[in-house]
Coordinates of C-alpha atoms in Angstrom, one line a residue:
M211 CA -18.4 -50.9 -68.7
S212 CA -20.4 -49.3 -66.0
L213 CA -24.2 -48.7 -66.6
K214 CA -23.6 -45.1 -65.4
K215 CA -21.4 -44.4 -68.4
L216 CA -23.9 -45.8 -71.0
P217 CA -26.2 -42.8 -71.2
A218 CA -23.2 -40.5 -71.7
I219 CA -21.8 -42.8 -74.5
V220 CA -25.2 -43.0 -76.2
C221 CA -25.6 -39.2 -76.0
T222 CA -22.1 -38.7 -77.4
M223 CA -22.7 -41.1 -80.3
L224 CA -26.1 -39.4 -81.0
L225 CA -24.4 -36.0 -81.1
L226 CA -21.7 -37.2 -83.4
F227 CA -24.3 -38.7 -85.7
V228 CA -26.3 -35.4 -85.8
L229 CA -23.2 -33.4 -86.5
L230 CA -22.2 -35.8 -89.4
V231 CA -25.6 -35.6 -91.0
A232 CA -25.7 -31.8 -90.7
C233 CA -22.2 -31.3 -92.1
N234 CA -22.9 -33.7 -95.0
G235 CA -26.3 -32.2 -95.8
E236 CA -27.0 -30.9 -99.3
N237 CA -25.8 -27.4 -100.1
S238 CA -28.7 -25.3 -101.3
E239 CA -26.4 -23.1 -103.4
S240 CA -26.5 -24.0 -107.1
S241 CA -23.3 -24.3 -109.2
F242 CA -25.3 -22.3 -111.8
K243 CA -25.9 -19.4 -109.3
G244 CA -25.5 -16.0 -110.8
N245 CA -26.5 -13.9 -113.7
W246 CA -26.3 -15.4 -117.2
S247 CA -26.7 -13.7 -120.6
Y248 CA -27.2 -15.0 -124.1
S249 CA -23.9 -15.0 -125.8
Y250 CA -25.1 -12.5 -128.4
E251 CA -26.1 -10.0 -125.6
P252 CA -23.4 -10.5 -122.9
K253 CA -24.4 -7.4 -120.8
K254 CA -28.1 -8.2 -120.6
P255 CA -29.1 -10.7 -117.9
A256 CA -31.5 -13.4 -119.3
L257 CA -31.2 -16.1 -116.6
V258 CA -30.8 -15.3 -112.9
V259 CA -30.2 -18.3 -110.7
K260 CA -30.7 -17.6 -106.9
N261 CA -30.4 -19.8 -103.9
A262 CA -33.4 -21.8 -102.5
G263 CA -34.6 -23.0 -105.9
K264 CA -35.6 -19.7 -107.4
A265 CA -34.7 -18.4 -110.8
K266 CA -35.8 -15.9 -113.4
L267 CA -35.6 -16.7 -117.2
D268 CA -36.4 -14.0 -119.8
G269 CA -38.3 -12.0 -117.1
N270 CA -40.4 -15.0 -116.0
N271 CA -40.2 -16.7 -112.5
F272 CA -39.1 -20.3 -112.4
T273 CA -38.2 -22.8 -109.7
Y274 CA -35.3 -25.1 -110.3
T275 CA -33.7 -28.3 -109.2
E276 CA -30.2 -29.4 -109.9
E277 CA -29.2 -33.0 -110.5
N278 CA -26.2 -34.7 -112.1
G279 CA -24.9 -31.3 -113.4
I280 CA -28.2 -30.3 -115.1
L281 CA -30.4 -27.4 -114.0
R282 CA -34.1 -28.1 -114.5
L283 CA -36.3 -25.0 -114.6
E284 CA -40.1 -25.0 -114.5
N285 CA -42.7 -22.3 -114.1
K286 CA -46.3 -22.4 -112.9
A287 CA -47.5 -22.8 -116.5
G288 CA -45.4 -26.0 -116.8
D289 CA -42.8 -24.5 -119.2
L290 CA -39.5 -26.2 -119.0
A291 CA -35.9 -25.4 -119.7
F292 CA -32.7 -27.3 -118.9
A293 CA -29.2 -25.9 -118.6
K294 CA -25.8 -27.7 -118.5
F295 CA -22.3 -26.5 -118.6
K296 CA -20.8 -26.4 -122.0
N297 CA -17.4 -27.3 -120.7
D298 CA -15.6 -27.4 -117.4
D299 CA -14.8 -23.7 -117.2
K300 CA -18.2 -22.9 -115.5
K301 CA -18.4 -19.7 -117.6
H302 CA -20.5 -21.1 -120.5
I303 CA -23.8 -23.0 -120.3
L304 CA -26.2 -24.4 -122.9
L305 CA -29.8 -23.6 -122.1
F306 CA -32.3 -25.9 -123.7
K307 CA -35.6 -24.2 -124.1
H308 CA -38.2 -27.0 -124.1
T309 CA -40.9 -25.8 -126.5
I310 CA -43.9 -27.7 -127.8
Y311 CA -45.1 -26.8 -131.3
T312 CA -48.5 -28.0 -132.6
S313 CA -49.9 -28.5 -136.1
A314 CA -53.2 -29.6 -137.6
N315 CA -52.4 -31.3 -140.9
N316 CA -48.7 -32.2 -141.0
D317 CA -47.3 -35.3 -142.6
G318 CA -44.8 -36.4 -139.8
L319 CA -42.3 -33.6 -139.5
I320 CA -43.2 -32.1 -142.9
G321 CA -45.4 -29.0 -142.5
R322 CA -45.8 -25.9 -140.4
W323 CA -45.4 -26.0 -136.6
K324 CA -46.4 -23.1 -134.2
S325 CA -45.9 -22.3 -130.6
G326 CA -47.2 -18.8 -129.7
K327 CA -45.2 -16.4 -131.9
W328 CA -42.6 -19.0 -132.8
S329 CA -42.8 -21.3 -135.8
F330 CA -40.9 -23.9 -137.9
E331 CA -41.8 -25.0 -141.3
F332 CA -40.2 -28.2 -142.7
T333 CA -40.4 -29.3 -146.4
A334 CA -40.0 -32.7 -148.0
E335 CA -37.1 -31.2 -150.0
G336 CA -35.0 -30.9 -146.7
T337 CA -35.4 -27.1 -146.2
F338 CA -36.8 -25.2 -143.2
L339 CA -37.9 -21.8 -142.3
E340 CA -37.7 -20.7 -138.6
D341 CA -40.0 -18.0 -137.3
G342 CA -40.8 -16.9 -140.9
Y343 CA -37.3 -15.3 -141.2
F344 CA -34.4 -17.8 -140.9
P345 CA -34.1 -20.3 -143.8
G346 CA -31.9 -23.3 -144.1
Y347 CA -31.5 -27.0 -144.7
Y348 CA -32.2 -29.8 -142.2
S349 CA -31.5 -33.4 -141.7
V350 CA -32.9 -35.9 -139.1
D351 CA -30.7 -38.0 -136.9
E352 CA -33.2 -40.7 -136.0
E353 CA -30.7 -42.6 -133.8
N354 CA -30.1 -39.6 -131.5
S355 CA -33.6 -38.1 -131.9
S356 CA -32.3 -34.8 -133.1
L357 CA -32.5 -32.4 -136.0
I358 CA -29.5 -30.8 -137.5
L359 CA -30.4 -27.3 -138.7
I360 CA -28.0 -25.8 -141.2
Y361 CA -28.8 -22.1 -141.5
N362 CA -28.2 -20.3 -144.7
D363 CA -26.4 -17.3 -143.2
Q364 CA -27.6 -16.2 -139.7
F365 CA -26.4 -18.8 -137.3
D366 CA -24.0 -21.7 -136.8
N367 CA -25.3 -25.2 -137.5
T368 CA -27.4 -26.3 -134.6
I369 CA -28.3 -29.8 -133.2
V370 CA -31.7 -29.8 -131.7
P371 CA -33.1 -32.7 -129.7
F372 CA -36.7 -33.4 -130.6
E373 CA -39.7 -35.6 -130.0
L374 CA -42.6 -36.0 -132.4
K375 CA -45.9 -37.4 -131.1
G376 CA -48.9 -37.0 -133.3
N377 CA -49.6 -33.3 -133.8
K378 CA -47.0 -32.2 -131.1
L379 CA -43.4 -31.5 -131.9
T380 CA -41.2 -30.9 -128.9
L381 CA -37.9 -29.1 -129.5
D382 CA -35.1 -28.5 -127.0
Y383 CA -33.4 -25.7 -128.8
P384 CA -30.0 -24.9 -127.3
W385 CA -28.9 -21.3 -126.5
E386 CA -25.4 -20.6 -125.5
M387 CA -25.2 -18.4 -122.4
V388 CA -22.2 -16.8 -120.7
K389 CA -21.7 -15.2 -117.3
K390 CA -23.1 -11.7 -117.5
I391 CA -20.5 -9.0 -118.2
N392 CA -20.9 -6.0 -115.9

């Protein structure tokens, strides 16, 4: 090989490498992109996912990252929500609102928990009251760190991942969302 051809070969290899990296770069478009509505209000947008890591949830601005099929939303106040597809049709997602409730004098889970205008009250008899309006029965799945909420009338049974540390109860309550109907 001639030394005169070496710079041309190196430049060609470098150009191919740059093209391969550029073509294989991450796509900034999210698979969650679009307007999503809570299933009970399919015409009202609740989650708007845009490109470049920007989203709006319930009227509040969030940034997002997407990894392993999970959308992680966070706002400046540190509020978190996570979304994942319910199934492979890409038309339904489950949005987990990550809410921290606090209490002063609870005995483990038993007692009243508050987060702003939201609340849960759990009794030793296995009943609960959500937001002062929605009663039902609950059980705790210790192995999976989740609560099973069995509503009396209003909603389907709901499995809620939770974490209890001292006077803080963190619930990741799932909300079914659908692509917004025009």
